[in-house]
Amino acid sequence: MTDNDQERYDVFEELYQSNIDPWDVETSEYEAAKRLETLKVMGDRKFAHILEVGCGTGVLTQMLAEHAENVTAMDLSPTAIAAAKKRLKLIASVKLVCGDILSDQLNGPFDCAIVSEVLYFLDPEEISRAAELIHTHLQAGGLCELVNWTGENDCPISGPEAVQHFLEGAEWSNWTTRTFSSYQIDTFRT
């Protein structure tokens, strides 16, 4: 584990230990609307295996399970993963992984990847590496959906900048963007 990895782990673990819902994912209208828009991109398609990076306590994961035969959801925080396990205990098709996308603990192939509001916590090189790893584990024709806050943040990089580094990190065959008042959803295809 690098110093960056350890620092990121410590920050997220402390956040979840002090407040199990640090971004009000369960109660925020913004978060609820964002989840619905995230699912709209997927349409009526039933996926074989979805990867969710940054699953937190599993609120979106629970919804993704309705659109896939299997879901692998990962988060850095053991506290968040423990809460997700409680939420998802009756959904056998979900596998939870406590880890970092950069450690390549992925067990694909996947036909869909959801990366919601996590990229700007990485530096540009890490974002490119994440793009490469996700692209490698996506099947041909696979869908990768990025959701990023577009407002000011105190992270190493902005949401739109993160998308640009992700785009440059792998050979995507197609890329579209939908913008909303405070976030954007970018869709990539392998």
PDB file of C-alpha atoms in Angstrom:
ATOM      1  CA  MET A   1       0.000   0.000   0.000  1.00  0.00           C
ATOM      2  CA  THR A   2       1.423   3.384  -0.992  1.00  0.00           C
ATOM      3  CA  ASP A   3       1.306   6.478   1.216  1.00  0.00           C
ATOM      4  CA  ASN A   4      -1.497   7.856  -1.018  1.00  0.00           C
ATOM      5  CA  ASP A   5      -3.471   4.624  -0.609  1.00  0.00           C
ATOM      6  CA  GLN A   6      -3.054   4.622   3.175  1.00  0.00           C
ATOM      7  CA  GLU A   7      -4.024   8.280   3.480  1.00  0.00           C
ATOM      8  CA  ARG A   8      -7.123   7.754   1.312  1.00  0.00           C
ATOM      9  CA  TYR A   9      -8.063   4.659   3.342  1.00  0.00           C
ATOM     10  CA  ASP A  10      -7.658   6.574   6.617  1.00  0.00           C
ATOM     11  CA  VAL A  11      -9.782   9.498   5.408  1.00  0.00           C
ATOM     12  CA  PHE A  12     -12.676   7.336   4.228  1.00  0.00           C
ATOM     13  CA  GLU A  13     -12.590   5.012   7.220  1.00  0.00           C
ATOM     14  CA  GLU A  14     -12.647   7.985   9.605  1.00  0.00           C
ATOM     15  CA  LEU A  15     -15.560   9.523   7.658  1.00  0.00           C
ATOM     16  CA  TYR A  16     -17.673   6.373   7.892  1.00  0.00           C
ATOM     17  CA  GLN A  17     -16.775   5.749  11.522  1.00  0.00           C
ATOM     18  CA  SER A  18     -17.887   9.252  12.511  1.00  0.00           C
ATOM     19  CA  ASN A  19     -21.049   9.207  10.341  1.00  0.00           C
ATOM     20  CA  ILE A  20     -22.267   6.044   8.586  1.00  0.00           C
ATOM     21  CA  ASP A  21     -23.871   8.238   5.900  1.00  0.00           C
ATOM     22  CA  PRO A  22     -21.355  11.093   5.440  1.00  0.00           C
ATOM     23  CA  TRP A  23     -22.905  12.327   2.172  1.00  0.00           C
ATOM     24  CA  ASP A  24     -26.560  11.817   3.179  1.00  0.00           C
ATOM     25  CA  VAL A  25     -26.941   9.203   0.442  1.00  0.00           C
ATOM     26  CA  GLU A  26     -29.993   7.701   2.116  1.00  0.00           C
ATOM     27  CA  THR A  27     -31.887  10.978   2.648  1.00  0.00           C
ATOM     28  CA  SER A  28     -30.682  13.524   0.082  1.00  0.00           C
ATOM     29  CA  GLU A  29     -32.952  14.449  -2.846  1.00  0.00           C
ATOM     30  CA  TYR A  30     -29.808  15.115  -4.891  1.00  0.00           C
ATOM     31  CA  GLU A  31     -28.532  11.581  -4.235  1.00  0.00           C
ATOM     32  CA  ALA A  32     -31.923   9.992  -5.014  1.00  0.00           C
ATOM     33  CA  ALA A  33     -32.234  11.899  -8.306  1.00  0.00           C
ATOM     34  CA  LYS A  34     -28.645  11.018  -9.230  1.00  0.00           C
ATOM     35  CA  ARG A  35     -29.298   7.308  -8.616  1.00  0.00           C
ATOM     36  CA  LEU A  36     -32.370   7.396 -10.875  1.00  0.00           C
ATOM     37  CA  GLU A  37     -30.412   9.112 -13.650  1.00  0.00           C
ATOM     38  CA  THR A  38     -27.594   6.583 -13.224  1.00  0.00           C
ATOM     39  CA  LEU A  39     -30.079   3.746 -13.707  1.00  0.00           C
ATOM     40  CA  LYS A  40     -31.708   5.463 -16.721  1.00  0.00           C
ATOM     41  CA  VAL A  41     -28.444   5.206 -18.645  1.00  0.00           C
ATOM     42  CA  MET A  42     -28.587   1.432 -18.200  1.00  0.00           C
ATOM     43  CA  GLY A  43     -32.054   1.263 -19.743  1.00  0.00           C
ATOM     44  CA  ASP A  44     -33.949  -2.006 -19.596  1.00  0.00           C
ATOM     45  CA  ARG A  45     -30.862  -4.093 -20.248  1.00  0.00           C
ATOM     46  CA  LYS A  46     -30.119  -6.942 -17.841  1.00  0.00           C
ATOM     47  CA  PHE A  47     -26.376  -7.210 -17.253  1.00  0.00           C
ATOM     48  CA  ALA A  48     -24.460 -10.380 -16.485  1.00  0.00           C
ATOM     49  CA  HIS A  49     -21.980  -8.761 -14.079  1.00  0.00           C
ATOM     50  CA  ILE A  50     -21.851  -5.161 -12.869  1.00  0.00           C
ATOM     51  CA  LEU A  51     -18.848  -3.648 -11.099  1.00  0.00           C
ATOM     52  CA  GLU A  52     -19.580  -0.771  -8.718  1.00  0.00           C
ATOM     53  CA  VAL A  53     -16.575   1.222  -7.504  1.00  0.00           C
ATOM     54  CA  GLY A  54     -17.146   3.210  -4.301  1.00  0.00           C
ATOM     55  CA  CYS A  55     -20.311   1.459  -3.139  1.00  0.00           C
ATOM     56  CA  GLY A  56     -20.396   3.026   0.333  1.00  0.00           C
ATOM     57  CA  THR A  57     -23.202   1.467   2.357  1.00  0.00           C
ATOM     58  CA  GLY A  58     -24.794  -0.186  -0.673  1.00  0.00           C
ATOM     59  CA  VAL A  59     -27.751   2.082  -1.447  1.00  0.00           C
ATOM     60  CA  LEU A  60     -27.089   2.122  -5.210  1.00  0.00           C
ATOM     61  CA  THR A  61     -25.800  -1.454  -5.065  1.00  0.00           C
ATOM     62  CA  GLN A  62     -29.222  -2.634  -3.939  1.00  0.00           C
ATOM     63  CA  MET A  63     -30.777  -0.999  -7.002  1.00  0.00           C
ATOM     64  CA  LEU A  64     -28.076  -2.312  -9.354  1.00  0.00           C
ATOM     65  CA  ALA A  65     -28.819  -5.866  -8.205  1.00  0.00           C
ATOM     66  CA  GLU A  66     -32.194  -5.563  -9.946  1.00  0.00           C
ATOM     67  CA  HIS A  67     -30.378  -4.949 -13.252  1.00  0.00           C
ATOM     68  CA  ALA A  68     -27.781  -7.717 -13.093  1.00  0.00           C
ATOM     69  CA  GLU A  69     -27.275 -11.398 -12.507  1.00  0.00           C
ATOM     70  CA  ASN A  70     -24.227 -10.516 -10.362  1.00  0.00           C
ATOM     71  CA  VAL A  71     -22.835  -7.331  -8.811  1.00  0.00           C
ATOM     72  CA  THR A  72     -19.344  -6.847  -7.422  1.00  0.00           C
ATOM     73  CA  ALA A  73     -19.306  -3.728  -5.262  1.00  0.00           C
ATOM     74  CA  MET A  74     -16.176  -2.326  -3.673  1.00  0.00           C
ATOM     75  CA  ASP A  75     -15.273   0.374  -1.195  1.00  0.00           C
ATOM     76  CA  LEU A  76     -12.155   1.349   0.752  1.00  0.00           C
ATOM     77  CA  SER A  77     -13.867   1.575   4.114  1.00  0.00           C
ATOM     78  CA  PRO A  78     -14.407  -1.603   6.154  1.00  0.00           C
ATOM     79  CA  THR A  79     -17.077   0.289   8.105  1.00  0.00           C
ATOM     80  CA  ALA A  80     -18.971   1.110   4.887  1.00  0.00           C
ATOM     81  CA  ILE A  81     -18.642  -2.491   3.670  1.00  0.00           C
ATOM     82  CA  ALA A  82     -20.000  -3.787   7.003  1.00  0.00           C
ATOM     83  CA  ALA A  83     -23.048  -1.507   6.634  1.00  0.00           C
ATOM     84  CA  ALA A  84     -23.496  -2.635   3.022  1.00  0.00           C
ATOM     85  CA  LYS A  85     -23.399  -6.288   4.148  1.00  0.00           C
ATOM     86  CA  LYS A  86     -26.261  -5.603   6.552  1.00  0.00           C
ATOM     87  CA  ARG A  87     -28.290  -3.832   3.858  1.00  0.00           C
ATOM     88  CA  LEU A  88     -27.646  -6.481   1.195  1.00  0.00           C
ATOM     89  CA  LYS A  89     -27.638  -9.658   3.311  1.00  0.00           C
ATOM     90  CA  LEU A  90     -30.632 -11.129   1.485  1.00  0.00           C
ATOM     91  CA  ILE A  91     -29.253 -10.454  -2.001  1.00  0.00           C
ATOM     92  CA  ALA A  92     -27.060 -13.435  -2.860  1.00  0.00           C
ATOM     93  CA  SER A  93     -26.027 -12.016  -6.245  1.00  0.00           C
ATOM     94  CA  VAL A  94     -23.961  -9.219  -4.636  1.00  0.00           C
ATOM     95  CA  LYS A  95     -20.313  -9.708  -3.725  1.00  0.00           C
ATOM     96  CA  LEU A  96     -18.765  -6.986  -1.550  1.00  0.00           C
ATOM     97  CA  VAL A  97     -15.034  -6.273  -1.700  1.00  0.00           C
ATOM     98  CA  CYS A  98     -13.184  -4.056   0.742  1.00  0.00           C
ATOM     99  CA  GLY A  99     -10.459  -2.551  -1.379  1.00  0.00           C
ATOM    100  CA  ASP A 100      -9.217   0.003  -3.846  1.00  0.00           C
ATOM    101  CA  ILE A 101      -9.808  -0.115  -7.604  1.00  0.00           C
ATOM    102  CA  LEU A 102      -6.083   0.545  -8.087  1.00  0.00           C
ATOM    103  CA  SER A 103      -5.125  -2.679  -6.302  1.00  0.00           C
ATOM    104  CA  ASP A 104      -6.813  -4.602  -9.154  1.00  0.00           C
ATOM    105  CA  GLN A 105      -8.825  -6.956  -6.967  1.00  0.00           C
ATOM    106  CA  LEU A 106     -11.300  -7.236  -9.807  1.00  0.00           C
ATOM    107  CA  ASN A 107     -12.691 -10.590 -10.764  1.00  0.00           C
ATOM    108  CA  GLY A 108     -14.329  -9.897 -14.112  1.00  0.00           C
ATOM    109  CA  PRO A 109     -15.219  -9.947 -16.782  1.00  0.00           C
ATOM    110  CA  PHE A 110     -17.874  -7.294 -16.343  1.00  0.00           C
ATOM    111  CA  ASP A 111     -20.310  -5.949 -18.892  1.00  0.00           C
ATOM    112  CA  CYS A 112     -21.000  -2.790 -16.886  1.00  0.00           C
ATOM    113  CA  ALA A 113     -18.989  -0.635 -14.472  1.00  0.00           C
ATOM    114  CA  ILE A 114     -20.379   2.191 -12.337  1.00  0.00           C
ATOM    115  CA  VAL A 115     -17.905   4.685 -10.862  1.00  0.00           C
ATOM    116  CA  SER A 116     -19.884   7.266  -8.928  1.00  0.00           C
ATOM    117  CA  GLU A 117     -18.221  10.269  -7.323  1.00  0.00           C
ATOM    118  CA  VAL A 118     -14.862   8.689  -6.550  1.00  0.00           C
ATOM    119  CA  LEU A 119     -12.441   9.671  -9.316  1.00  0.00           C
ATOM    120  CA  TYR A 120     -11.625  13.154  -8.007  1.00  0.00           C
ATOM    121  CA  PHE A 121     -10.188  11.584  -4.864  1.00  0.00           C
ATOM    122  CA  LEU A 122      -7.412  10.191  -7.104  1.00  0.00           C
ATOM    123  CA  ASP A 123      -4.565  12.008  -8.815  1.00  0.00           C
ATOM    124  CA  PRO A 124      -4.386  12.121 -12.654  1.00  0.00           C
ATOM    125  CA  GLU A 125      -2.060   9.120 -12.955  1.00  0.00           C
ATOM    126  CA  GLU A 126      -4.285   7.052 -10.654  1.00  0.00           C
ATOM    127  CA  ILE A 127      -7.361   8.001 -12.686  1.00  0.00           C
ATOM    128  CA  SER A 128      -5.640   6.847 -15.875  1.00  0.00           C
ATOM    129  CA  ARG A 129      -4.684   3.582 -14.153  1.00  0.00           C
ATOM    130  CA  ALA A 130      -8.289   3.091 -12.967  1.00  0.00           C
ATOM    131  CA  ALA A 131      -9.522   3.644 -16.537  1.00  0.00           C
ATOM    132  CA  GLU A 132      -7.029   1.094 -17.850  1.00  0.00           C
ATOM    133  CA  LEU A 133      -8.013  -1.506 -15.228  1.00  0.00           C
ATOM    134  CA  ILE A 134     -11.737  -1.059 -15.774  1.00  0.00           C
ATOM    135  CA  HIS A 135     -11.313  -1.168 -19.544  1.00  0.00           C
ATOM    136  CA  THR A 136      -9.265  -4.374 -19.245  1.00  0.00           C
ATOM    137  CA  HIS A 137     -11.970  -6.074 -17.168  1.00  0.00           C
ATOM    138  CA  LEU A 138     -14.920  -4.946 -19.323  1.00  0.00           C
ATOM    139  CA  GLN A 139     -16.146  -7.227 -22.060  1.00  0.00           C
ATOM    140  CA  ALA A 140     -16.277  -5.978 -25.650  1.00  0.00           C
ATOM    141  CA  GLY A 141     -19.257  -3.649 -25.926  1.00  0.00           C
ATOM    142  CA  GLY A 142     -19.240  -3.122 -22.156  1.00  0.00           C
ATOM    143  CA  LEU A 143     -20.636   0.015 -20.570  1.00  0.00           C
ATOM    144  CA  CYS A 144     -18.746   2.204 -18.093  1.00  0.00           C
ATOM    145  CA  GLU A 145     -20.700   4.946 -16.392  1.00  0.00           C
ATOM    146  CA  LEU A 146     -18.985   7.769 -14.489  1.00  0.00           C
ATOM    147  CA  VAL A 147     -20.952  10.083 -12.229  1.00  0.00           C
ATOM    148  CA  ASN A 148     -19.122  13.196 -11.062  1.00  0.00           C
ATOM    149  CA  TRP A 149     -19.976  16.300  -9.063  1.00  0.00           C
ATOM    150  CA  THR A 150     -19.162  19.326 -11.226  1.00  0.00           C
ATOM    151  CA  GLY A 151     -19.032  21.997  -8.521  1.00  0.00           C
ATOM    152  CA  GLU A 152     -16.107  23.148  -6.439  1.00  0.00           C
ATOM    153  CA  ASN A 153     -14.461  20.538  -4.235  1.00  0.00           C
ATOM    154  CA  ASP A 154     -11.446  20.214  -1.983  1.00  0.00           C
ATOM    155  CA  CYS A 155     -10.107  17.171  -3.826  1.00  0.00           C
ATOM    156  CA  PRO A 156      -6.962  16.862  -5.953  1.00  0.00           C
ATOM    157  CA  ILE A 157      -8.957  17.341  -9.159  1.00  0.00           C
ATOM    158  CA  SER A 158     -12.402  18.483 -10.348  1.00  0.00           C
ATOM    159  CA  GLY A 159     -15.078  16.128 -11.669  1.00  0.00           C
ATOM    160  CA  PRO A 160     -14.759  17.313 -15.302  1.00  0.00           C
ATOM    161  CA  GLU A 161     -10.951  17.054 -15.119  1.00  0.00           C
ATOM    162  CA  ALA A 162     -11.270  13.526 -13.723  1.00  0.00           C
ATOM    163  CA  VAL A 163     -13.451  12.538 -16.689  1.00  0.00           C
ATOM    164  CA  GLN A 164     -10.846  13.867 -19.128  1.00  0.00           C
ATOM    165  CA  HIS A 165      -8.069  11.809 -17.491  1.00  0.00           C
ATOM    166  CA  PHE A 166     -10.316   8.736 -17.494  1.00  0.00           C
ATOM    167  CA  LEU A 167     -11.054   9.231 -21.190  1.00  0.00           C
ATOM    168  CA  GLU A 168      -7.340   9.447 -21.967  1.00  0.00           C
ATOM    169  CA  GLY A 169      -6.498   6.414 -19.795  1.00  0.00           C
ATOM    170  CA  ALA A 170      -7.923   3.761 -22.130  1.00  0.00           C
ATOM    171  CA  GLU A 171      -9.063   3.149 -25.700  1.00  0.00           C
ATOM    172  CA  TRP A 172     -12.807   3.759 -25.392  1.00  0.00           C
ATOM    173  CA  SER A 173     -14.870   3.205 -28.529  1.00  0.00           C
ATOM    174  CA  ASN A 174     -17.584   5.708 -27.633  1.00  0.00           C
ATOM    175  CA  TRP A 175     -18.142   8.493 -25.111  1.00  0.00           C
ATOM    176  CA  THR A 176     -21.219  10.567 -24.299  1.00  0.00           C
ATOM    177  CA  THR A 177     -21.932  13.134 -21.589  1.00  0.00           C
ATOM    178  CA  ARG A 178     -25.174  14.195 -19.935  1.00  0.00           C
ATOM    179  CA  THR A 179     -24.974  17.283 -17.742  1.00  0.00           C
ATOM    180  CA  PHE A 180     -27.231  18.222 -14.857  1.00  0.00           C
ATOM    181  CA  SER A 181     -27.254  21.235 -12.544  1.00  0.00           C
ATOM    182  CA  SER A 182     -24.448  19.977 -10.269  1.00  0.00           C
ATOM    183  CA  TYR A 183     -23.174  16.719 -11.750  1.00  0.00           C
ATOM    184  CA  GLN A 184     -22.532  14.946 -15.023  1.00  0.00           C
ATOM    185  CA  ILE A 185     -22.893  11.370 -16.191  1.00  0.00           C
ATOM    186  CA  ASP A 186     -20.352  10.181 -18.735  1.00  0.00           C
ATOM    187  CA  THR A 187     -20.886   6.916 -20.552  1.00  0.00           C
ATOM    188  CA  PHE A 188     -17.995   5.033 -22.132  1.00  0.00           C
ATOM    189  CA  ARG A 189     -18.093   1.851 -24.209  1.00  0.00           C
ATOM    190  CA  THR A 190     -15.348  -0.657 -24.900  1.00  0.00           C
TER     191      THR A 190
END
